[in-house]
Amino acid sequence: MKLNQITKIGILSFFFFTKCTVGPDYQKIVTDRPEFFKETKSGNWKTAEPKDDIFKGKWWEIYNDPYLNELEEQIETTNHNILASIAQMDQAQALLGQSKSNYFPTIGANSGITRQRQGSGYSQNPTETTNYSVNLNATWIPDLWGNIRRSVEANEAAFQASEAQVENIKLSVHASLAQYYFQLRTVDKNQVILNEIAECTKRQLEMIYRSKELGTANSIEVQKLESQYDLAKLNAEDNSILREQYEHAIAIILGKSPAEFSLEIKNTNIQIPILPMVLPSELLERRPDIAQAERLVAQANAQIGIAKAAYFPNLNLSSNVGYSSNDISNLFTLPTLIWSVGASLAETIFDAGSRKDKVEAAEANYRAVVNQYKQTVLQALQNVEDNLSAFNHLKSEELFQFNSMNKIESIYNLSNEQFEQGIINNIDLLTAKINLQNSKKSLNDLINKRVLNSVNLIASLGGGWKQFFMK
């Protein structure tokens, strides 16, 4: 068969056969989702699909804390979990490129020198010859049944899933840093209060010692205040431990050792963002874990096609062209030209059901991944509902605690007036002050719970709703 005839057959085979792709085409999974979040008491929602690629902005800036902003800006280049996920994404991208290269033929080149002597058993006059050769060869396996295309689809979905994983880890790390930071700042505020309580208790103890010397106090009263003073010092020390632990956690999340990082003590007023009346459902669509799960479904779908393609024969086209001569001076001349071209079909006749089992395994894996995706969506909905519920209730709790603190402050002010009038003694006044400080600490703790909840809510919605925040 002439070379041009074989070439034509190969070209026709490419355009005809590569249009066939076995296996199911991917269809996005439909999940049952509520039209609105229960805890928003609103119905302004729509059908959703993953949109994790929408830019979410630097959501932590809504807290208006320059120290937090500075820390958050660092972590994407220093946090090792983020850097590891980026490396895994680069690996997935390389595998995608590798699978795409299978669309094209493989071309190789070789050259050689062969020295040969023919023995006397073949000829009365043994001779020695030298052969020089230069060759180009090409092999190509056309994608007759879409095996390569399904492999590319699978690797592309895997790459996109790894992109979503990077975003998921970034979101988690940014949220963790914000929470550690706010907990540390709450500890800083509480340290001032706990030190004040310890100081007030110490002054009470000094007064009760003098009263006992004068015979106006007994041992029970002394021991009671001694116990309260020890407890006050214990609480202050415990708070210091928390501060150091949060500082260590921030160092680690920044990719530093605790020994090389410190954050100055600062009494910061934490601002809690205001939740908008309506949260569009697109925010849930931006969750990177949902996007990752959806891409894994697409990958599993493509793997069914890869498994089914094994039922069909593989066509292997090969060609070789070069020069061969025993005289190097005329190596690259027309008489020394050699070429070959060929095609072969390979088909498995019997495999004891191996291909069938592979298809069934791929289909079972697809069903598993689909259910994992649906479970991811449900867990995301629960996550949002839980955080919305907590957001609403904690806001009410803060108001109750604030009102309670105001009443205790009024009691302290009245006690101060009574002390000046000689109605109560200094120990009673200090007790009223300690009660006020404890109430302030309870308010700080509630504000801390609220701000941590707001971070959780932002994370559960995929990174915030920047354009919807109200100041």
Tab-separated table of C-alpha atoms in Angstrom:
chain	number	residue	atom	x	y	z
A	1	MET	CA	0.000	0.000	0.000
A	2	LYS	CA	1.365	3.380	-0.887
A	3	LEU	CA	2.334	5.861	1.827
A	4	ASN	CA	-0.183	8.516	0.769
A	5	GLN	CA	-3.017	5.969	0.876
A	6	ILE	CA	-2.167	4.963	4.427
A	7	THR	CA	-1.897	8.611	5.413
A	8	LYS	CA	-5.357	9.296	4.025
A	9	ILE	CA	-6.771	6.349	5.937
A	10	GLY	CA	-5.199	7.652	9.151
A	11	ILE	CA	-6.618	11.141	8.642
A	12	LEU	CA	-10.082	9.790	7.859
A	13	SER	CA	-9.876	7.550	10.905
A	14	PHE	CA	-9.074	10.561	13.062
A	15	PHE	CA	-12.008	12.650	11.911
A	16	PHE	CA	-14.462	9.763	11.890
A	17	PHE	CA	-13.602	7.778	14.968
A	18	THR	CA	-12.667	10.596	17.350
A	19	LYS	CA	-16.240	11.830	17.261
A	20	CYS	CA	-17.312	8.774	19.258
A	21	THR	CA	-17.164	9.106	23.045
A	22	VAL	CA	-18.434	6.294	25.222
A	23	GLY	CA	-19.815	6.798	28.699
A	24	PRO	CA	-22.424	9.236	30.056
A	25	ASP	CA	-22.078	12.978	29.506
A	26	TYR	CA	-21.987	14.906	32.760
A	27	GLN	CA	-25.181	16.458	34.049
A	28	LYS	CA	-25.100	18.680	37.127
A	29	ILE	CA	-26.695	17.085	40.143
A	30	VAL	CA	-30.032	18.528	41.239
A	31	THR	CA	-30.459	18.738	44.995
A	32	ASP	CA	-33.490	19.584	47.074
A	33	ARG	CA	-32.817	22.947	48.672
A	34	PRO	CA	-35.105	25.265	50.612
A	35	GLU	CA	-36.044	28.509	48.950
A	36	PHE	CA	-34.932	30.414	52.047
A	37	PHE	CA	-33.025	29.861	55.245
A	38	LYS	CA	-35.360	29.101	58.123
A	39	GLU	CA	-33.531	31.346	60.567
A	40	THR	CA	-33.670	34.443	58.317
A	41	LYS	CA	-37.482	34.517	58.422
A	42	SER	CA	-37.376	35.547	54.762
A	43	GLY	CA	-38.333	33.999	51.436
A	44	ASN	CA	-36.053	35.913	49.075
A	45	TRP	CA	-34.044	32.954	47.768
A	46	LYS	CA	-33.495	31.241	44.418
A	47	THR	CA	-32.248	27.960	42.931
A	48	ALA	CA	-28.499	27.663	43.379
A	49	GLU	CA	-25.440	26.268	41.640
A	50	PRO	CA	-21.761	26.504	42.656
A	51	LYS	CA	-20.182	29.923	42.116
A	52	ASP	CA	-17.136	29.660	44.336
A	53	ASP	CA	-15.045	31.539	41.772
A	54	ILE	CA	-16.832	34.842	42.544
A	55	PHE	CA	-14.440	37.217	44.291
A	56	LYS	CA	-15.479	37.515	47.895
A	57	GLY	CA	-13.251	40.370	48.968
A	58	LYS	CA	-11.218	40.713	52.127
A	59	TRP	CA	-14.155	39.954	54.382
A	60	TRP	CA	-12.142	40.395	57.601
A	61	GLU	CA	-11.855	44.127	56.873
A	62	ILE	CA	-15.488	44.600	57.960
A	63	TYR	CA	-14.252	44.361	61.564
A	64	ASN	CA	-12.200	47.548	61.091
A	65	ASP	CA	-9.184	46.247	62.993
A	66	PRO	CA	-5.854	47.230	61.376
A	67	TYR	CA	-3.923	44.653	63.430
A	68	LEU	CA	-6.179	41.862	62.204
A	69	ASN	CA	-5.946	43.123	58.619
A	70	GLU	CA	-2.155	43.096	58.792
A	71	LEU	CA	-2.091	39.507	60.038
A	72	GLU	CA	-4.657	38.300	57.502
A	73	GLU	CA	-2.614	39.761	54.636
A	74	GLN	CA	0.354	37.567	55.571
A	75	ILE	CA	-1.073	34.084	55.795
A	76	GLU	CA	-1.595	33.228	52.121
A	77	THR	CA	2.174	33.343	51.574
A	78	THR	CA	3.272	31.915	54.935
A	79	ASN	CA	0.700	29.335	56.064
A	80	HIS	CA	1.963	25.845	55.278
A	81	ASN	CA	-1.487	24.284	54.838
A	82	ILE	CA	-2.304	26.861	52.162
A	83	LEU	CA	1.062	26.414	50.454
A	84	ALA	CA	0.671	22.615	50.505
A	85	SER	CA	-2.791	22.845	48.919
A	86	ILE	CA	-1.415	25.152	46.209
A	87	ALA	CA	1.317	22.592	45.468
A	88	GLN	CA	-1.355	19.885	45.176
A	89	MET	CA	-3.290	22.128	42.795
A	90	ASP	CA	-0.134	22.596	40.683
A	91	GLN	CA	0.248	18.820	40.607
A	92	ALA	CA	-3.350	18.420	39.407
A	93	GLN	CA	-2.742	21.031	36.714
A	94	ALA	CA	0.358	19.144	35.534
A	95	LEU	CA	-1.616	15.888	35.367
A	96	LEU	CA	-4.247	17.684	33.290
A	97	GLY	CA	-1.567	18.848	30.868
A	98	GLN	CA	-0.153	15.340	30.732
A	99	SER	CA	-3.542	13.857	29.822
A	100	LYS	CA	-4.038	16.449	27.059
A	101	SER	CA	-0.689	15.488	25.521
A	102	ASN	CA	-2.194	12.078	24.689
A	103	TYR	CA	-4.178	13.740	21.908
A	104	PHE	CA	-0.962	14.086	19.912
A	105	PRO	CA	1.501	11.602	18.403
A	106	THR	CA	4.770	10.714	20.059
A	107	ILE	CA	7.786	11.512	17.891
A	108	GLY	CA	11.232	10.104	18.525
A	109	ALA	CA	14.645	10.171	16.898
A	110	ASN	CA	17.604	7.855	17.003
A	111	SER	CA	20.950	7.446	15.325
A	112	GLY	CA	23.505	4.685	15.418
A	113	ILE	CA	26.719	3.169	14.152
A	114	THR	CA	26.964	-0.608	13.766
A	115	ARG	CA	30.241	-2.420	13.108
A	116	GLN	CA	29.715	-5.990	11.849
A	117	ARG	CA	32.005	-8.871	10.800
A	118	GLN	CA	30.713	-11.868	8.878
A	119	GLY	CA	32.355	-15.162	9.947
A	120	SER	CA	34.088	-17.694	7.667
A	121	GLY	CA	31.158	-20.061	8.049
A	122	TYR	CA	29.146	-17.809	5.741
A	123	SER	CA	31.808	-16.862	3.266
A	124	GLN	CA	35.279	-17.885	2.170
A	125	ASN	CA	36.298	-14.243	2.501
A	126	PRO	CA	35.067	-12.827	5.825
A	127	THR	CA	34.255	-9.129	5.615
A	128	GLU	CA	33.761	-6.302	8.052
A	129	THR	CA	31.196	-3.565	7.436
A	130	THR	CA	30.109	-0.396	9.188
A	131	ASN	CA	26.520	0.830	9.004
A	132	TYR	CA	25.357	4.362	9.795
A	133	SER	CA	21.703	5.173	10.410
A	134	VAL	CA	19.507	8.165	11.331
A	135	ASN	CA	15.778	7.664	11.923
A	136	LEU	CA	12.638	9.551	12.939
A	137	ASN	CA	9.696	7.540	14.242
A	138	ALA	CA	6.182	8.452	15.273
A	139	THR	CA	3.404	6.567	17.022
A	140	TRP	CA	-0.141	7.703	17.600
A	141	ILE	CA	-3.155	6.088	19.226
A	142	PRO	CA	-6.281	7.892	17.935
A	143	ASP	CA	-8.950	8.607	20.523
A	144	LEU	CA	-11.470	6.358	18.793
A	145	TRP	CA	-13.829	5.881	21.727
A	146	GLY	CA	-13.230	9.031	23.757
A	147	ASN	CA	-10.926	7.419	26.301
A	148	ILE	CA	-8.513	10.348	26.140
A	149	ARG	CA	-11.321	12.893	26.207
A	150	ARG	CA	-12.835	11.267	29.270
A	151	SER	CA	-9.386	11.219	30.883
A	152	VAL	CA	-9.018	14.926	30.157
A	153	GLU	CA	-12.500	15.551	31.577
A	154	ALA	CA	-11.604	13.609	34.724
A	155	ASN	CA	-8.300	15.417	35.187
A	156	GLU	CA	-9.866	18.792	34.458
A	157	ALA	CA	-12.532	18.145	37.088
A	158	ALA	CA	-9.826	16.994	39.511
A	159	PHE	CA	-7.881	20.196	38.855
A	160	GLN	CA	-10.973	22.320	39.427
A	161	ALA	CA	-11.682	20.366	42.618
A	162	SER	CA	-8.146	21.096	43.797
A	163	GLU	CA	-8.695	24.795	43.037
A	164	ALA	CA	-11.804	24.700	45.205
A	165	GLN	CA	-9.847	22.877	47.901
A	166	VAL	CA	-7.293	25.705	47.935
A	167	GLU	CA	-10.107	28.227	48.399
A	168	ASN	CA	-11.649	26.080	51.121
A	169	ILE	CA	-8.373	25.898	53.041
A	170	LYS	CA	-7.793	29.636	52.590
A	171	LEU	CA	-11.267	30.370	53.936
A	172	SER	CA	-10.738	28.050	56.904
A	173	VAL	CA	-7.315	29.494	57.730
A	174	HIS	CA	-8.486	33.113	57.439
A	175	ALA	CA	-11.469	32.338	59.689
A	176	SER	CA	-9.309	30.514	62.252
A	177	LEU	CA	-6.877	33.418	62.402
A	178	ALA	CA	-9.715	35.896	62.940
A	179	GLN	CA	-11.172	33.763	65.732
A	180	TYR	CA	-7.832	33.313	67.504
A	181	TYR	CA	-7.233	37.053	67.224
A	182	PHE	CA	-10.616	38.035	68.659
A	183	GLN	CA	-10.267	35.515	71.472
A	184	LEU	CA	-6.868	36.978	72.321
A	185	ARG	CA	-8.277	40.519	72.349
A	186	THR	CA	-11.138	39.408	74.602
A	187	VAL	CA	-8.582	37.872	76.951
A	188	ASP	CA	-6.703	41.199	76.957
A	189	LYS	CA	-9.865	43.060	77.967
A	190	ASN	CA	-10.702	40.478	80.608
A	191	GLN	CA	-7.200	40.608	82.068
A	192	VAL	CA	-7.744	44.233	83.086
A	193	ILE	CA	-11.015	43.265	84.762
A	194	LEU	CA	-9.607	40.189	86.527
A	195	ASN	CA	-6.630	42.152	87.820
A	196	GLU	CA	-9.036	44.777	89.166
A	197	ILE	CA	-11.142	42.085	90.881
A	198	ALA	CA	-8.006	40.606	92.460
A	199	GLU	CA	-6.933	44.057	93.652
A	200	CYS	CA	-10.375	44.803	95.147
A	201	THR	CA	-10.392	41.434	96.920
A	202	LYS	CA	-6.902	42.099	98.263
A	203	ARG	CA	-8.049	45.443	99.697
A	204	GLN	CA	-11.062	43.729	101.279
A	205	LEU	CA	-8.752	41.154	102.827
A	206	GLU	CA	-6.487	43.844	104.266
A	207	MET	CA	-9.534	45.539	105.804
A	208	ILE	CA	-10.856	42.307	107.296
A	209	TYR	CA	-7.433	41.638	108.852
A	210	ARG	CA	-7.620	45.013	110.604
A	211	SER	CA	-11.211	44.356	111.660
A	212	LYS	CA	-10.187	41.011	113.164
A	213	GLU	CA	-7.417	42.707	115.108
A	214	LEU	CA	-10.035	45.147	116.441
A	215	GLY	CA	-12.353	42.257	117.264
A	216	THR	CA	-15.080	43.268	114.800
A	217	ALA	CA	-14.521	40.311	112.426
A	218	ASN	CA	-14.158	36.589	113.023
A	219	SER	CA	-11.969	33.877	111.493
A	220	ILE	CA	-14.738	32.643	109.201
A	221	GLU	CA	-15.008	36.051	107.539
A	222	VAL	CA	-11.227	36.191	107.171
A	223	GLN	CA	-10.964	32.737	105.630
A	224	LYS	CA	-13.870	33.477	103.314
A	225	LEU	CA	-12.089	36.520	101.901
A	226	GLU	CA	-8.775	34.672	101.744
A	227	SER	CA	-10.476	32.000	99.633
A	228	GLN	CA	-12.015	34.661	97.385
A	229	TYR	CA	-8.630	36.348	96.957
A	230	ASP	CA	-6.947	33.059	96.007
A	231	LEU	CA	-9.721	32.390	93.507
A	232	ALA	CA	-9.368	35.893	92.033
A	233	LYS	CA	-5.621	35.390	91.538
A	234	LEU	CA	-6.257	31.945	90.050
A	235	ASN	CA	-8.703	33.393	87.504
A	236	ALA	CA	-6.202	36.079	86.524
A	237	GLU	CA	-3.484	33.453	86.019
A	238	ASP	CA	-5.804	31.223	83.995
A	239	ASN	CA	-6.575	34.154	81.749
A	240	SER	CA	-2.850	34.725	81.206
A	241	ILE	CA	-2.473	31.099	80.112
A	242	LEU	CA	-5.224	31.578	77.539
A	243	ARG	CA	-3.512	34.674	76.206
A	244	GLU	CA	-0.241	32.836	75.660
A	245	GLN	CA	-1.988	29.888	74.011
A	246	TYR	CA	-3.899	32.095	71.570
A	247	GLU	CA	-0.698	33.952	70.737
A	248	HIS	CA	1.025	30.614	70.050
A	249	ALA	CA	-1.882	29.529	67.822
A	250	ILE	CA	-1.645	32.756	65.806
A	251	ALA	CA	2.102	32.224	65.362
A	252	ILE	CA	1.588	28.697	64.025
A	253	ILE	CA	-1.149	29.749	61.615
A	254	LEU	CA	1.235	32.433	60.298
A	255	GLY	CA	3.865	29.776	59.676
A	256	LYS	CA	6.119	30.919	62.514
A	257	SER	CA	7.369	29.308	65.686
A	258	PRO	CA	5.852	30.723	68.909
A	259	ALA	CA	9.314	31.913	69.968
A	260	GLU	CA	9.579	34.342	67.046
A	261	PHE	CA	6.129	35.918	67.336
A	262	SER	CA	4.399	38.154	69.842
A	263	LEU	CA	1.391	40.437	69.769
A	264	GLU	CA	1.239	43.416	72.066
A	265	ILE	CA	-1.469	43.599	74.706
A	266	LYS	CA	-4.209	45.909	73.530
A	267	ASN	CA	-7.594	46.778	74.979
A	268	THR	CA	-9.608	46.751	71.745
A	269	ASN	CA	-13.295	47.418	71.273
A	270	ILE	CA	-14.490	44.636	68.992
A	271	GLN	CA	-16.989	45.657	66.306
A	272	ILE	CA	-19.638	43.151	65.320
A	273	PRO	CA	-20.935	43.486	61.732
A	274	ILE	CA	-24.635	44.011	61.223
A	275	LEU	CA	-26.434	41.136	59.513
A	276	PRO	CA	-28.455	42.245	56.457
A	277	MET	CA	-32.166	41.569	56.431
A	278	VAL	CA	-31.876	39.417	53.286
A	279	LEU	CA	-29.063	36.974	52.474
A	280	PRO	CA	-29.138	35.936	48.794
A	281	SER	CA	-28.735	32.219	48.205
A	282	GLU	CA	-25.764	32.889	45.935
A	283	LEU	CA	-23.692	33.152	49.091
A	284	LEU	CA	-24.183	29.452	49.799
A	285	GLU	CA	-23.270	28.726	46.183
A	286	ARG	CA	-19.873	30.262	46.816
A	287	ARG	CA	-18.887	27.693	49.421
A	288	PRO	CA	-15.701	26.080	48.102
A	289	ASP	CA	-16.441	22.733	49.752
A	290	ILE	CA	-19.670	22.486	47.721
A	291	ALA	CA	-17.798	23.409	44.544
A	292	GLN	CA	-15.134	20.811	45.322
A	293	ALA	CA	-17.751	18.106	45.918
A	294	GLU	CA	-19.535	18.994	42.662
A	295	ARG	CA	-16.287	18.756	40.666
A	296	LEU	CA	-15.541	15.367	42.199
A	297	VAL	CA	-18.910	14.196	40.863
A	298	ALA	CA	-17.862	15.356	37.381
A	299	GLN	CA	-14.576	13.470	37.763
A	300	ALA	CA	-16.359	10.271	38.810
A	301	ASN	CA	-18.716	10.606	35.845
A	302	ALA	CA	-15.793	10.838	33.410
A	303	GLN	CA	-14.168	7.781	34.974
A	304	ILE	CA	-17.195	5.706	33.917
A	305	GLY	CA	-16.416	6.599	30.305
A	306	ILE	CA	-12.766	5.649	30.792
A	307	ALA	CA	-13.797	2.241	32.123
A	308	LYS	CA	-16.285	1.643	29.281
A	309	ALA	CA	-13.711	2.578	26.630
A	310	ALA	CA	-11.724	-0.518	27.619
A	311	TYR	CA	-14.373	-2.644	25.839
A	312	PHE	CA	-13.278	-1.302	22.455
A	313	PRO	CA	-10.140	-1.999	20.398
A	314	ASN	CA	-7.184	0.372	20.278
A	315	LEU	CA	-5.811	1.487	16.913
A	316	ASN	CA	-2.066	2.120	16.908
A	317	LEU	CA	-0.585	4.021	13.955
A	318	SER	CA	3.181	4.026	13.557
A	319	SER	CA	5.672	5.308	11.011
A	320	ASN	CA	9.413	5.451	10.572
A	321	VAL	CA	11.596	7.401	8.159
A	322	GLY	CA	15.370	7.710	7.989
A	323	TYR	CA	18.610	6.965	6.266
A	324	SER	CA	20.875	3.936	6.453
A	325	SER	CA	24.229	3.468	4.711
A	326	ASN	CA	27.633	1.882	5.168
A	327	ASP	CA	29.219	5.040	3.809
A	328	ILE	CA	28.751	8.101	5.982
A	329	SER	CA	29.586	10.413	3.106
A	330	ASN	CA	26.387	9.512	1.232
A	331	LEU	CA	24.171	8.889	4.296
A	332	PHE	CA	21.707	11.689	3.542
A	333	THR	CA	21.087	10.854	-0.102
A	334	LEU	CA	17.923	9.565	-1.720
A	335	PRO	CA	19.175	6.011	-2.373
A	336	THR	CA	19.774	5.506	1.367
A	337	LEU	CA	16.260	6.641	2.351
A	338	ILE	CA	14.197	4.055	4.224
A	339	TRP	CA	10.639	4.311	5.534
A	340	SER	CA	7.846	2.258	6.958
A	341	VAL	CA	4.269	2.890	8.005
A	342	GLY	CA	1.775	0.616	9.675
A	343	ALA	CA	-1.360	0.246	11.695
A	344	SER	CA	-2.431	-2.304	14.273
A	345	LEU	CA	-5.587	-3.059	16.208
A	346	ALA	CA	-5.488	-4.507	19.709
A	347	GLU	CA	-8.540	-5.951	21.410
A	348	THR	CA	-8.952	-7.991	24.572
A	349	ILE	CA	-10.817	-11.222	23.832
A	350	PHE	CA	-11.178	-12.607	27.346
A	351	ASP	CA	-10.484	-10.982	30.718
A	352	ALA	CA	-12.705	-13.019	33.070
A	353	GLY	CA	-15.030	-10.043	33.617
A	354	SER	CA	-12.295	-7.576	34.588
A	355	ARG	CA	-13.611	-4.763	32.353
A	356	LYS	CA	-17.178	-5.342	33.479
A	357	ASP	CA	-16.076	-5.125	37.106
A	358	LYS	CA	-14.167	-1.910	36.412
A	359	VAL	CA	-17.261	-0.316	34.875
A	360	GLU	CA	-19.403	-1.406	37.814
A	361	ALA	CA	-16.788	-0.076	40.226
A	362	ALA	CA	-16.731	3.285	38.415
A	363	GLU	CA	-20.539	3.480	38.459
A	364	ALA	CA	-20.635	2.594	42.161
A	365	ASN	CA	-18.002	5.227	42.874
A	366	TYR	CA	-20.117	7.768	40.986
A	367	ARG	CA	-23.170	6.961	43.109
A	368	ALA	CA	-21.064	7.287	46.257
A	369	VAL	CA	-19.644	10.659	45.208
A	370	VAL	CA	-23.117	11.938	44.265
A	371	ASN	CA	-24.401	11.093	47.734
A	372	GLN	CA	-21.334	12.674	49.313
A	373	TYR	CA	-22.087	15.826	47.321
A	374	LYS	CA	-25.702	15.855	48.479
A	375	GLN	CA	-24.564	15.321	52.068
A	376	THR	CA	-22.098	18.206	51.715
A	377	VAL	CA	-24.945	20.472	50.600
A	378	LEU	CA	-27.144	19.390	53.526
A	379	GLN	CA	-24.331	19.895	56.024
A	380	ALA	CA	-23.685	23.326	54.544
A	381	LEU	CA	-27.348	24.225	54.993
A	382	GLN	CA	-27.248	23.011	58.596
A	383	ASN	CA	-24.056	24.966	59.190
A	384	VAL	CA	-25.666	28.179	57.970
A	385	GLU	CA	-28.895	27.580	59.892
A	386	ASP	CA	-26.976	26.857	63.119
A	387	ASN	CA	-24.929	30.014	62.796
A	388	LEU	CA	-27.922	32.153	61.853
A	389	SER	CA	-29.805	30.819	64.871
A	390	ALA	CA	-26.881	31.529	67.176
A	391	PHE	CA	-26.470	34.981	65.626
A	392	ASN	CA	-30.058	35.873	66.453
A	393	HIS	CA	-30.052	34.469	70.003
A	394	LEU	CA	-26.631	35.814	70.978
A	395	LYS	CA	-27.722	39.288	69.960
A	396	SER	CA	-30.633	39.011	72.408
A	397	GLU	CA	-28.365	37.586	75.100
A	398	GLU	CA	-25.984	40.503	74.722
A	399	LEU	CA	-28.858	42.940	75.193
A	400	PHE	CA	-29.990	41.114	78.345
A	401	GLN	CA	-26.459	41.118	79.730
A	402	PHE	CA	-26.004	44.790	78.874
A	403	ASN	CA	-29.217	45.683	80.711
A	404	SER	CA	-28.142	43.551	83.666
A	405	MET	CA	-24.751	45.266	83.759
A	406	ASN	CA	-26.421	48.686	83.741
A	407	LYS	CA	-28.526	47.704	86.752
A	408	ILE	CA	-25.465	46.399	88.594
A	409	GLU	CA	-23.670	49.638	87.752
A	410	SER	CA	-26.591	51.578	89.226
A	411	ILE	CA	-26.301	49.462	92.379
A	412	TYR	CA	-22.594	50.281	92.555
A	413	ASN	CA	-23.295	54.011	92.164
A	414	LEU	CA	-25.904	53.845	94.944
A	415	SER	CA	-23.461	51.908	97.108
A	416	ASN	CA	-20.874	54.619	96.536
A	417	GLU	CA	-23.352	57.251	97.729
A	418	GLN	CA	-24.214	55.140	100.782
A	419	PHE	CA	-20.522	54.732	101.564
A	420	GLU	CA	-20.000	58.492	101.458
A	421	GLN	CA	-22.981	58.865	103.789
A	422	GLY	CA	-21.531	56.255	106.138
A	423	ILE	CA	-24.381	53.813	105.633
A	424	ILE	CA	-22.153	50.966	104.366
A	425	ASN	CA	-18.483	50.195	104.877
A	426	ASN	CA	-15.664	50.017	102.347
A	427	ILE	CA	-15.801	46.222	102.152
A	428	ASP	CA	-19.427	46.355	100.982
A	429	LEU	CA	-18.542	49.049	98.440
A	430	LEU	CA	-15.720	46.914	97.066
A	431	THR	CA	-18.120	43.951	96.846
A	432	ALA	CA	-20.441	46.074	94.690
A	433	LYS	CA	-17.460	47.029	92.523
A	434	ILE	CA	-16.421	43.373	92.142
A	435	ASN	CA	-19.977	42.494	91.092
A	436	LEU	CA	-19.817	45.229	88.454
A	437	GLN	CA	-16.465	43.975	87.144
A	438	ASN	CA	-17.805	40.418	86.909
A	439	SER	CA	-20.792	41.712	84.971
A	440	LYS	CA	-18.474	43.558	82.564
A	441	LYS	CA	-16.494	40.370	82.032
A	442	SER	CA	-19.694	38.458	81.272
A	443	LEU	CA	-20.553	41.100	78.686
A	444	ASN	CA	-17.071	40.806	77.159
A	445	ASP	CA	-17.488	37.041	76.939
A	446	LEU	CA	-20.853	37.410	75.213
A	447	ILE	CA	-19.432	39.904	72.729
A	448	ASN	CA	-16.644	37.423	72.071
A	449	LYS	CA	-19.188	34.665	71.414
A	450	ARG	CA	-21.031	36.965	69.040
A	451	VAL	CA	-17.949	37.947	67.062
A	452	LEU	CA	-16.793	34.315	66.821
A	453	ASN	CA	-20.268	33.389	65.626
A	454	SER	CA	-20.149	36.155	63.011
A	455	VAL	CA	-16.861	34.737	61.685
A	456	ASN	CA	-18.421	31.257	61.568
A	457	LEU	CA	-21.435	32.642	59.742
A	458	ILE	CA	-19.279	34.412	57.168
A	459	ALA	CA	-17.271	31.217	56.623
A	460	SER	CA	-20.427	29.094	56.353
A	461	LEU	CA	-21.651	31.411	53.596
A	462	GLY	CA	-18.444	30.983	51.624
A	463	GLY	CA	-16.574	34.097	52.647
A	464	GLY	CA	-18.986	36.897	53.351
A	465	TRP	CA	-21.469	39.147	51.662
A	466	LYS	CA	-19.334	42.256	51.293
A	467	GLN	CA	-21.696	44.259	49.096
A	468	PHE	CA	-24.601	43.625	51.475
A	469	PHE	CA	-23.023	44.673	54.746
A	470	MET	CA	-24.515	47.687	56.452
A	471	LYS	CA	-22.422	49.866	58.736
